[in-house]
Structures are given as structure tokens and as C-alpha cells.
mmCIF file of C-alpha atoms in Angstrom:
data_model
loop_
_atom_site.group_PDB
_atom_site.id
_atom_site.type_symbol
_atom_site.label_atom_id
_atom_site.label_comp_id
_atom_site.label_asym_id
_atom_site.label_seq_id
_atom_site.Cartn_x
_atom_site.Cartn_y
_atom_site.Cartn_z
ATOM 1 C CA UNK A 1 9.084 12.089 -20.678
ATOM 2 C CA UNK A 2 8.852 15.806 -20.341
ATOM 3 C CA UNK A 3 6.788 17.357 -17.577
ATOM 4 C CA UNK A 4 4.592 14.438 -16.533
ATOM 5 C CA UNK A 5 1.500 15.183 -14.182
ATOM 6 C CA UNK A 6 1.664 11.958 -12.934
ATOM 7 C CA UNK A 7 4.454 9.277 -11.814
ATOM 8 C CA UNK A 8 3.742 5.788 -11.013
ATOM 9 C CA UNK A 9 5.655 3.259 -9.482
ATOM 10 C CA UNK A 10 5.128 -0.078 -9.744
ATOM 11 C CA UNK A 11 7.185 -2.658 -7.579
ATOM 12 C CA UNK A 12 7.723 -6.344 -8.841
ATOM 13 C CA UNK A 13 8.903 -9.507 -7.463
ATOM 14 C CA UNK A 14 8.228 -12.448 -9.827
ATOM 15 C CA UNK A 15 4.565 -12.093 -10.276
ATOM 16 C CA UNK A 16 5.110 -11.717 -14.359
ATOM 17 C CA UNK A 17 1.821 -12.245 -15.853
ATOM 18 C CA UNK A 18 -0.003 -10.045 -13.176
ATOM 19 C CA UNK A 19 2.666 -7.069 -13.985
ATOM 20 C CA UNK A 20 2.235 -7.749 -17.967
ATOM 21 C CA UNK A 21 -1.306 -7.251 -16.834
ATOM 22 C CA UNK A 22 -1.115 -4.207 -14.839
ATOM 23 C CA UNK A 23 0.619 -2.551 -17.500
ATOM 24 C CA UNK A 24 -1.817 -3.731 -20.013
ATOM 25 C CA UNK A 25 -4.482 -2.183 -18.135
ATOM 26 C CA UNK A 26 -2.843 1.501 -17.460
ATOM 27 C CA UNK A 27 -2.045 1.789 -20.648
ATOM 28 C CA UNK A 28 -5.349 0.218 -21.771
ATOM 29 C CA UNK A 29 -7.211 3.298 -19.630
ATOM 30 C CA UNK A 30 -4.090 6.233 -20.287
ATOM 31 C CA UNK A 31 -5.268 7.517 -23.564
ATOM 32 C CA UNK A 32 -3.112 10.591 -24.359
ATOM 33 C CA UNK A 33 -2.235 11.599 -19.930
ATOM 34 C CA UNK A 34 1.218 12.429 -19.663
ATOM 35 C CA UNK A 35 2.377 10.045 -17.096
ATOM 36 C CA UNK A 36 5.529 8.395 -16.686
ATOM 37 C CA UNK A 37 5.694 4.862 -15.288
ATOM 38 C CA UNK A 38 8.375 3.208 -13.613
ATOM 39 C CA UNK A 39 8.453 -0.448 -12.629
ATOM 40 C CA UNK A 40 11.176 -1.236 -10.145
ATOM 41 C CA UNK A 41 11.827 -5.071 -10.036
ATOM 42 C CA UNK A 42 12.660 -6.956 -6.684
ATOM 43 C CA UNK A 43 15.685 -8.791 -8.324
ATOM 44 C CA UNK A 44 12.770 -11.641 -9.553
ATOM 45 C CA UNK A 45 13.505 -14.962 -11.112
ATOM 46 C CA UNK A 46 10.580 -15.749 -13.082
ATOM 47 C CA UNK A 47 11.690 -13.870 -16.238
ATOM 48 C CA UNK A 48 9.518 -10.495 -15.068
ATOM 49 C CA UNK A 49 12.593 -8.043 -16.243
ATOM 50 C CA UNK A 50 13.029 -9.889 -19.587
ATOM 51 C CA UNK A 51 9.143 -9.972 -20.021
ATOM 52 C CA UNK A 52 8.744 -6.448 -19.875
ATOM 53 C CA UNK A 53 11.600 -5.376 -22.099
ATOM 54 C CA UNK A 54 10.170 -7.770 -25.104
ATOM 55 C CA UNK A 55 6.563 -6.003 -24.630
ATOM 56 C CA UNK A 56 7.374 -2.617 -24.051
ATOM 57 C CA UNK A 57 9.743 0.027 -24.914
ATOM 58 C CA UNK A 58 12.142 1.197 -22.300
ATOM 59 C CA UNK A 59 13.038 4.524 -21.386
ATOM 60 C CA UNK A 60 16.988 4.470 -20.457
ATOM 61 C CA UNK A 61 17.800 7.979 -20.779
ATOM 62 C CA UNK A 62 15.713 11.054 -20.854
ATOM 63 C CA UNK A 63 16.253 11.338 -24.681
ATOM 64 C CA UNK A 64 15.047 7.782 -25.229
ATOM 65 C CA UNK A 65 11.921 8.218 -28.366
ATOM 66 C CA UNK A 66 8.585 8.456 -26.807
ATOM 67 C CA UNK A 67 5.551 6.583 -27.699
ATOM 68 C CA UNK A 68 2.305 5.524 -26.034
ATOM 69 C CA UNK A 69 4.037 2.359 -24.513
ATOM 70 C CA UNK A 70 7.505 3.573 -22.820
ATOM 71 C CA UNK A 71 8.500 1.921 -19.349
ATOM 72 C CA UNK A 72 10.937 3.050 -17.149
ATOM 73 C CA UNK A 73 12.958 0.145 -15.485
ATOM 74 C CA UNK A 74 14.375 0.142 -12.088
ATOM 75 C CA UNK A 75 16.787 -3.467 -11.771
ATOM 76 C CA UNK A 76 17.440 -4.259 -8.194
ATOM 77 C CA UNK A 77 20.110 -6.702 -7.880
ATOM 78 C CA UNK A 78 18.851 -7.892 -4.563
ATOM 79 C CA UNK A 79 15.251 -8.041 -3.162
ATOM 80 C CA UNK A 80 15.206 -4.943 -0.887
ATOM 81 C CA UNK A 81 11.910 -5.107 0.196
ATOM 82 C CA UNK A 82 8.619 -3.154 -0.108
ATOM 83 C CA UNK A 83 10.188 0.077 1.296
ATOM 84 C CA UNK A 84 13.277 0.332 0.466
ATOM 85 C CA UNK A 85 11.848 -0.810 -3.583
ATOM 86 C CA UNK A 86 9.574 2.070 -3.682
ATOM 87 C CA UNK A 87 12.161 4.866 -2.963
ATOM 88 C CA UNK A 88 14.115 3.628 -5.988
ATOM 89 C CA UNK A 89 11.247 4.300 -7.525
ATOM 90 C CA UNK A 90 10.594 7.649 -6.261
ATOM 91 C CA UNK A 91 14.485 8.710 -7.285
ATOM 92 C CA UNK A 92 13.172 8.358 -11.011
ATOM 93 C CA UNK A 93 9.873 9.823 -10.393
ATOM 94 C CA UNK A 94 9.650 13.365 -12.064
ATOM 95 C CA UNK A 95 5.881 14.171 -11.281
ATOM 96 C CA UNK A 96 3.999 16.533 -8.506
ATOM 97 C CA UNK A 97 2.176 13.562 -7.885
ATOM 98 C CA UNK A 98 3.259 10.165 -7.450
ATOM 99 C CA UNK A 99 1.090 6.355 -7.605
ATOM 100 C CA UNK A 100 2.543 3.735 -5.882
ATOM 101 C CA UNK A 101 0.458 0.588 -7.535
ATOM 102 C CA UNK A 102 1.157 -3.421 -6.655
ATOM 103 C CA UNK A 103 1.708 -5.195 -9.499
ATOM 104 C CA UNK A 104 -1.088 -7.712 -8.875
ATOM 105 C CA UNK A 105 -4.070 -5.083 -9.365
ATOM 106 C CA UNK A 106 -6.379 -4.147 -12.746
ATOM 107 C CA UNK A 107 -7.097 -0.590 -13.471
ATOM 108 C CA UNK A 108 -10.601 -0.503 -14.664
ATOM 109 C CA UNK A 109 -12.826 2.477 -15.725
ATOM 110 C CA UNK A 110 -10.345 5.776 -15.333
ATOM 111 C CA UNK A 111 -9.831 5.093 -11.766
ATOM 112 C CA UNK A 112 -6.421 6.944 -12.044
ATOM 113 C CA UNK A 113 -7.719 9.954 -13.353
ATOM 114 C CA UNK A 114 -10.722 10.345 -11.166
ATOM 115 C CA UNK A 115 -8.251 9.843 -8.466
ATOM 116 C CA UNK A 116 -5.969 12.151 -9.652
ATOM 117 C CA UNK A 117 -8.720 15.171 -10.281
ATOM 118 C CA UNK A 118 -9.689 14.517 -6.627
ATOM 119 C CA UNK A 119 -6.793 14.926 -4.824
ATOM 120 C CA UNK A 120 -5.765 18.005 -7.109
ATOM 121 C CA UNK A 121 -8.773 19.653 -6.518
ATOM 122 C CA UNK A 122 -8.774 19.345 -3.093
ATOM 123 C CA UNK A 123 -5.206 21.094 -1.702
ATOM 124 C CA UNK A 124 -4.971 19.599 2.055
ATOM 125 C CA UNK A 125 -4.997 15.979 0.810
ATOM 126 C CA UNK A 126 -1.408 14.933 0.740
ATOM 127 C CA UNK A 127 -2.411 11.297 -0.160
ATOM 128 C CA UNK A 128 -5.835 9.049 -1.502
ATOM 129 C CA UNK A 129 -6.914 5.956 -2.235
ATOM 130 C CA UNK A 130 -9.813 4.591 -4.105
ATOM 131 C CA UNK A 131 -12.171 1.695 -3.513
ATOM 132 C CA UNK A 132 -9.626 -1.707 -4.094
ATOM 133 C CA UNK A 133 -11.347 -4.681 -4.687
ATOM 134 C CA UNK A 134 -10.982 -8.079 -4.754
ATOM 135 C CA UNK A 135 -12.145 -10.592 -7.408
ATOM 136 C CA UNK A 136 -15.098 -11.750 -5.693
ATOM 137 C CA UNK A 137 -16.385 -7.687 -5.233
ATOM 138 C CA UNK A 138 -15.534 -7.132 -1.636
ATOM 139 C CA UNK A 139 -13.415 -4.603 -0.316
ATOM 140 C CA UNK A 140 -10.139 -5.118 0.641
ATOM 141 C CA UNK A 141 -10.461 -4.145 4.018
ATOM 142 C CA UNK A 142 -6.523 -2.250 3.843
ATOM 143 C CA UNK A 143 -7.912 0.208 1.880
ATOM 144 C CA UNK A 144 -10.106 1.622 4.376
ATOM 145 C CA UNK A 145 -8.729 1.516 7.826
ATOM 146 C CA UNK A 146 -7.992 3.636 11.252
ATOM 147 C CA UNK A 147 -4.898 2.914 13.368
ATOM 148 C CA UNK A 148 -4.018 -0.181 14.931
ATOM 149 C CA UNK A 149 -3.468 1.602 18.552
ATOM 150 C CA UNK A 150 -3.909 -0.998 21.361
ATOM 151 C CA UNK A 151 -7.403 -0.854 21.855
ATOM 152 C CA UNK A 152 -8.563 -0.349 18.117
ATOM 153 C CA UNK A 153 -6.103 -3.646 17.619
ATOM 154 C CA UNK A 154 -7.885 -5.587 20.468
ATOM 155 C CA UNK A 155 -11.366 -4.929 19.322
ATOM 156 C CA UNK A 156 -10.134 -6.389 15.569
ATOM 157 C CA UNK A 157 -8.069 -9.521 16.975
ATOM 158 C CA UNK A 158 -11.192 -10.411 19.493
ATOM 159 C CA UNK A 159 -13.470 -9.837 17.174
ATOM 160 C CA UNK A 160 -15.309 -7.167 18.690
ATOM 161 C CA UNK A 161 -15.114 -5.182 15.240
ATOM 162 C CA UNK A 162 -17.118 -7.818 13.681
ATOM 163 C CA UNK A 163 -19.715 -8.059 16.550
ATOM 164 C CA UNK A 164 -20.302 -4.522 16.543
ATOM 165 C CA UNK A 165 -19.037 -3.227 12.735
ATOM 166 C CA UNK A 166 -21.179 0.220 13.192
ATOM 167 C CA UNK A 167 -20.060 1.204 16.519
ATOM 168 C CA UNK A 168 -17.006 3.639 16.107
ATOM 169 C CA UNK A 169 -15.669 2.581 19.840
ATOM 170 C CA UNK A 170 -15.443 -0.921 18.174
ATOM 171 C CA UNK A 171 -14.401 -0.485 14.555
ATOM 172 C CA UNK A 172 -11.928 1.959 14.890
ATOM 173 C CA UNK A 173 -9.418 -0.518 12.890
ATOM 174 C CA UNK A 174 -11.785 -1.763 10.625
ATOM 175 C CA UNK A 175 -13.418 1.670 10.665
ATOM 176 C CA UNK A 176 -16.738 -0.003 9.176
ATOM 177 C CA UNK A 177 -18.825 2.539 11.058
ATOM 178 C CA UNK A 178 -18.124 4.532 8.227
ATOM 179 C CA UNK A 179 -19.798 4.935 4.682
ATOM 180 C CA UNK A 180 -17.671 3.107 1.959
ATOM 181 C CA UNK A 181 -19.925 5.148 -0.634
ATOM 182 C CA UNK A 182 -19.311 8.021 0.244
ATOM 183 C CA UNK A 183 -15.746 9.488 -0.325
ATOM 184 C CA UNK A 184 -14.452 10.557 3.401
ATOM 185 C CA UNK A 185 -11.351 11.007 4.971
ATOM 186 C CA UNK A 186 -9.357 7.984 6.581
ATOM 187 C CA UNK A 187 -6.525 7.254 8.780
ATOM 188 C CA UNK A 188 -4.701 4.852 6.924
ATOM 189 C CA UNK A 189 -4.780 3.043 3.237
ATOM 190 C CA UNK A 190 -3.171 0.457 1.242
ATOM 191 C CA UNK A 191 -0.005 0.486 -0.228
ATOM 192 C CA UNK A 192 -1.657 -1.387 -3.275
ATOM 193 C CA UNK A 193 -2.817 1.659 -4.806
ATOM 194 C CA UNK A 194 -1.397 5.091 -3.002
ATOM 195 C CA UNK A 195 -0.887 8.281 -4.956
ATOM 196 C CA UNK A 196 0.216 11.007 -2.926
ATOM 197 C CA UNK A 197 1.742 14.467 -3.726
ATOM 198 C CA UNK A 198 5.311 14.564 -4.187
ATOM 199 C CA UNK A 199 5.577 17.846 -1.524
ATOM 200 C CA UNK A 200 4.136 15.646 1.398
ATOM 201 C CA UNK A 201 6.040 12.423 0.587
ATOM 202 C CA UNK A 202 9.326 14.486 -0.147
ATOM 203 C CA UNK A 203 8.366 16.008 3.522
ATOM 204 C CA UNK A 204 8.581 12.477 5.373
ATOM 205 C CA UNK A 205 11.340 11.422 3.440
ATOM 206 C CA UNK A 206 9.049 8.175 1.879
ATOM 207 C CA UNK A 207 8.817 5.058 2.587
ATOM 208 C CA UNK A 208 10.493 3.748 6.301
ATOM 209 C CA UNK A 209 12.789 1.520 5.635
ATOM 210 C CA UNK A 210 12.862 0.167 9.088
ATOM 211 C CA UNK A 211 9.853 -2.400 7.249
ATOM 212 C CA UNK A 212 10.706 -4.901 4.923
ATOM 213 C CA UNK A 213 7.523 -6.043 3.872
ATOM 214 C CA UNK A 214 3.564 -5.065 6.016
ATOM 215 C CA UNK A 215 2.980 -2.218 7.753
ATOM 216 C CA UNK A 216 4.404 0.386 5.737
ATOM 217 C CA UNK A 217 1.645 1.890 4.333
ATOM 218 C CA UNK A 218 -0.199 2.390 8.502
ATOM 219 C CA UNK A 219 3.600 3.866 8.691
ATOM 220 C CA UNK A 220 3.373 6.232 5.444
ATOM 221 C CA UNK A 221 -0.205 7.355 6.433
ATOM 222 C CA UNK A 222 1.023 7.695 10.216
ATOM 223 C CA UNK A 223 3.764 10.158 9.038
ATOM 224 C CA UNK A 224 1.935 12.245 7.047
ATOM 225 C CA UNK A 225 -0.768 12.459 9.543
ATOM 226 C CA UNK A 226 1.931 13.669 11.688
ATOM 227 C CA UNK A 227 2.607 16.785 8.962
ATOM 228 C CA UNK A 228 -0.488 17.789 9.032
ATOM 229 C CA UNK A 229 -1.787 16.421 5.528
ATOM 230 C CA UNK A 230 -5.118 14.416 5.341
ATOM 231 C CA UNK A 231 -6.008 11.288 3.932
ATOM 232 C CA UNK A 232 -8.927 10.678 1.577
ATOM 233 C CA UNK A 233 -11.109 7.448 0.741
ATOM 234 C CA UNK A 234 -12.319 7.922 -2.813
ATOM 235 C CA UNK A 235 -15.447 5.929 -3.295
ATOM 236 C CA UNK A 236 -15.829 6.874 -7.227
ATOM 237 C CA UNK A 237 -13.132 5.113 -8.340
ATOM 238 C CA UNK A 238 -12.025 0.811 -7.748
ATOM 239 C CA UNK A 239 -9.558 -1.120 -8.935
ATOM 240 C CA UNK A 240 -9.477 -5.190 -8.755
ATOM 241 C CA UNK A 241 -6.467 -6.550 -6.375
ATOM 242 C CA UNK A 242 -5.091 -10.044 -6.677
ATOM 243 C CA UNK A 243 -4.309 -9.812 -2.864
ATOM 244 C CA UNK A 244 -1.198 -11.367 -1.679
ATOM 245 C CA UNK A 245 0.132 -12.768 -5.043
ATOM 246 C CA UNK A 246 3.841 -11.918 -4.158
ATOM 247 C CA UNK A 247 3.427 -13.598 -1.153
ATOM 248 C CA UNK A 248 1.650 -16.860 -1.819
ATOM 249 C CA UNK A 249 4.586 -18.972 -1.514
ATOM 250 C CA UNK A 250 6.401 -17.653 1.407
ATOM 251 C CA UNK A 251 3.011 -18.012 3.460
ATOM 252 C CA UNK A 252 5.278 -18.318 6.638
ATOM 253 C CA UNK A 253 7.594 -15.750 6.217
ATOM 254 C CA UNK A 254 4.576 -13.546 5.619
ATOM 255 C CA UNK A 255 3.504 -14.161 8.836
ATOM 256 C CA UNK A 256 6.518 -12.841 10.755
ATOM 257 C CA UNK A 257 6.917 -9.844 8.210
ATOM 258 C CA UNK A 258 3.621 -9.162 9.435
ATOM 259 C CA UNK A 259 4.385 -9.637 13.313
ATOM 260 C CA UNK A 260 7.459 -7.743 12.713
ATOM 261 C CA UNK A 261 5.584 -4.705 11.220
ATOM 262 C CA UNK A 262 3.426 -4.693 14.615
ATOM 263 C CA UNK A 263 6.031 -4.459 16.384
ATOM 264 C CA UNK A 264 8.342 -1.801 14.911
ATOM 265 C CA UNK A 265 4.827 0.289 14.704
ATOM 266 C CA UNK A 266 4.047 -0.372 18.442
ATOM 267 C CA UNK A 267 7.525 0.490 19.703
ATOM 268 C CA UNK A 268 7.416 3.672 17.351
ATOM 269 C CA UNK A 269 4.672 5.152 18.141
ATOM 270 C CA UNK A 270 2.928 3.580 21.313
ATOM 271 C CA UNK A 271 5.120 2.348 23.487
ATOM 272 C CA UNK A 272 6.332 5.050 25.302
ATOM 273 C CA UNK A 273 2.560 6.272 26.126
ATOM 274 C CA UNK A 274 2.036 2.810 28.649
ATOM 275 C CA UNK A 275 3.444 1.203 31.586
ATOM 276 C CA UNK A 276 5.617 -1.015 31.481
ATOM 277 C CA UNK A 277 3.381 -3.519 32.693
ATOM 278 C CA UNK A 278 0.871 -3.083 29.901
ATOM 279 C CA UNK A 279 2.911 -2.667 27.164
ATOM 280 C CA UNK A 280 4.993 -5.844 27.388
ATOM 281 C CA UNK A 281 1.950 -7.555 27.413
ATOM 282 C CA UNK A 282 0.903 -6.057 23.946
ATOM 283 C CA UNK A 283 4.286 -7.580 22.582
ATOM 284 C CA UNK A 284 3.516 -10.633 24.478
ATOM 285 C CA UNK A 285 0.155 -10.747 22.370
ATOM 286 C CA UNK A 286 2.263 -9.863 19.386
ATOM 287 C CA UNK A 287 4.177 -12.899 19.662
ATOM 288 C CA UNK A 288 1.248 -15.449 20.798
ATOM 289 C CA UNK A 289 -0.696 -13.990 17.648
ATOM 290 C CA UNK A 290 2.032 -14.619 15.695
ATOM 291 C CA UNK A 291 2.993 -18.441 16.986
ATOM 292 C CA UNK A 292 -0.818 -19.077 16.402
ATOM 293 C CA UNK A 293 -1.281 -18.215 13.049
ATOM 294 C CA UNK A 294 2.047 -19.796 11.921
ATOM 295 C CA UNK A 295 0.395 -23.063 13.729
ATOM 296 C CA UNK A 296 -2.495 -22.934 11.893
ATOM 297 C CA UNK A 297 -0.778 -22.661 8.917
ATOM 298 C CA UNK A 298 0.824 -25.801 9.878
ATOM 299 C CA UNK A 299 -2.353 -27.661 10.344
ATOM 300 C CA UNK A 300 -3.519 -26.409 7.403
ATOM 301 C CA UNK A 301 -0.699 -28.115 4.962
#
């Protein structure tokens, strides 16, 4: 594809029918755009690769025919994680602009070109979201977020942030003090649907592969926080998110992805700032948190 004005990268790991769906949907809402989309696959062993090359056409050279359905293909030969995934992507991506979208989301009602038109029009937002919902209507609380600094994390793990949802000392994880329909800027967003111009990600060299899986995206917003671009919640546009399809068999290794993301984060970025004292007792409640919800999913089976 010549010239695109928008990439997007779409990372798979055997969740088949929700990618076929995915697809369907983009394509279903592209019309005539000139975007080029690239679906990198996690090594996956439910038959996602082959499922994709019977449906659409694929792209193998820069000569390959065009049409309204071509797909590049990225073929990991190992599942590299979330991180490392993406940034095959973003080697093939050719656009000012790039969309990292999960596999297991719908795009409904030209939410990628509202998206798009916002953050071109407005030059200091290096990255956006839009409103991600679930499939009962709620949020997806990832989508609209602050950092998870020590205090912002206590409030949300004690459930302060619940208790108190409109006061900003409270919520600052949650960040529910703020108007969700309204478009506003944010702190940090989901990886589920992130476009962000090519300039800024290029500038913190992508996605940290220090994270397998969780936490990357608080990482990703983090960084480019730290370059000076902002953020943007877009409340005129939603897509629907199958939340945690991937990971709906590997529950437990979820879990200490998850714990492991707090940690790298914490020892990045936070650790240095407490004494010593206090800040081995945030790890300590790293690990607790994470022994607790690994025993309730035991109780639960």
C-alpha cells in the first residue's frame, strides 16, 4: 500500500474467531481510507494464521495487487509477548500514525476515523484513545486511568476509589472524578485500542520489552508523558472489547504477568523516590496481592 495515513497493528494469539471478527469490522467501517493493516500472530495454535490467509488477501511484498481486503501478516515463530509482538508490528508499519488494536474488540460507528481526525487536528497529542466498552455497556476502566503511584494504587486496592469515586485525592487511578463525556486529557490508556503518532512512538523507541504481558500500556503512556506529548480520552468515539479473551485460560499465569508488571513499573519509576523502609513494603504488598488473588482463584475452581 502506497502512502497510507493510517497503520494498524493487530496482535494475535489463538483467539481466531474474535480476529476474523475484528477484521470484519475494520473493513466493514474502512470504506475507501488508505490504511494498511498488519496482524502479527503470537505463534497461535488454533488455526488463526491459516484462517486469515483463506479470508483475506495477503500483502507479501510491496508490489502484492491491492484491493479493499489486503492483510499484512507478521508470523512469530514463538510467542514473544505483548511488547515485544507489537514492535514487529511497528517494523512493517509505513504510516504517520499508528493503531495498536487487540484482536478481541468490534469497531462500530467510524470510531477510527473520528479518532484519527482528533488527534490530527490537535498537534500536542502524541497518543488517544476512545471510549472501550464492554459487552454489557460499561467502560473498561483501562481506558481511562491516572498512574498507579503508591498512593493512587492504595486508594484503588483498599477501595477508597470506590468509596469516594469523585474525589480526585481518591480516584487518581481510577480517575472517576473526571467526565467520561467529555473528551479530556488522561494519564494513561489501554493498549486495546492505542493510536499514537509515529514521531512520538519512534521517540521512545515503542513498546518496553522489559513486559511480557500487563502494564505496558501505564509504561507506553509513562514514556511519552516523559517527552512531553499529551494523552487524550476521546469520548465521541467506542469500540466493544471482549476483555481478557487471550487470557481466559492461563487465568493464573495472568495473575503473575500482572504482579510482575507492578513491579518492573514500581522499581522503574518509584522506587528510588522512598525509603527503604517504605518501599519494600510496597513490594511486600505486591506479593501478598498477588498470593491472594491466585488463592482466590483457587477457591474459585
Amino acid at each position: 500500500m502506497e502512502n497510507p495515513n493510517l497503520s494498524i497493528v493487530i496482535l494475535n494469539y489463538n483467539v481466531k474467531e474474535l480476529l476474523l471478527n475484528c477484521l470484519q469490522s475494520i473493513f466493514k467501517n474502512k470504506g475507501k481510507e488508505n490504511w494498511q493493516i498488519i496482524v502479527v500472530d503470537n505463534a497461535s495454535s488454533d488455526g488463526s494464521v491459516e484462517a486469515v490467509k483463506e479470508k483475506y488477501e495477503i500483502a507479501s511484498s510491496p508490489s502484492a495487487p491491492r484491493n479493499d481486503d489486503v492483510v499484512e501478516l507478521v508470523e512469530n515463530k514463538s510467542n514473544l509477548g505483548f511488547s515485544a509482538g507489537n514492535n514487529a508490528g511497528v517494523k512493517k508499519a509505513k504510516a504517520p500514525v499508528v493503531l495498536f488494536l487487540n484482536p478481541d474488540t468490534v469497531v462500530v460507528d467510524g470510531a477510527i476515523q473520528k479518532s484519527l481526525a482528533y488527534l490530527l487536528s490537535n498537534p500536542d497529542i502524541g497518543a488517544l484513545t476512545c471510549r472501550v466498552e464492554l459487552p454489557d455497556g460499561k467502560m473498561d476502566y483501562s481506558c481511562h486511568r491516572g498512574f498507579p503511584t503508591p498512593w493512587n494504587a492504595f486508594a484503588y486496592f483498599s477501595g477508597l476509589s470506590k468509596l469516594f469515586p469523585h474525589f480526585p485525592i481518591f480516584s487518581g487511578y481510577t480517575a472517576s472524578h473526571l467526565d467520561i463525556n467529555n473528551t479530556h486529557e488522561i494519564d494513561c490508556l489501554t493498549g486495546a485500542f492505542l493510536m499514537v503518532r509515529k514521531i512520538a512512538g519512534d521517540q521512545i523507541n515503542w513498546w518496553d520489552t522489559d513486559y511480557f504481558w500487563n502494564g505496558e500500556d501505564i509504561e507506553f503512556c509513562y514514556s511519552l508523558k516523559e517527552k512531553g506529548w499529551k494523552i487524550f480520552f476521546y469520548a465521541d468515539a467506542k469500540i466493544i472489547h471482549y476483555k481478557g479473551s487471550s487470557a481466559g485460560k492461563e487465568k493464573a499465569r495472568t495473575i503473575s504477568h500482572g504482579a510482575s508488571a507492578m513491579r518492573i513499573f514500581y522499581r522503574k519509576h518509584y522506587y528510588e523516590k522512598y525509603p527503604p523502609i517504605f518501599r519494600d513494603l510496597i513490594l511486600a504488598g505486591i506479593k501478598l496481592l498477588e498470593h491472594y488473588r491466585k488463592a482466590k482463584l483457587w477457591i474459585s475452581q
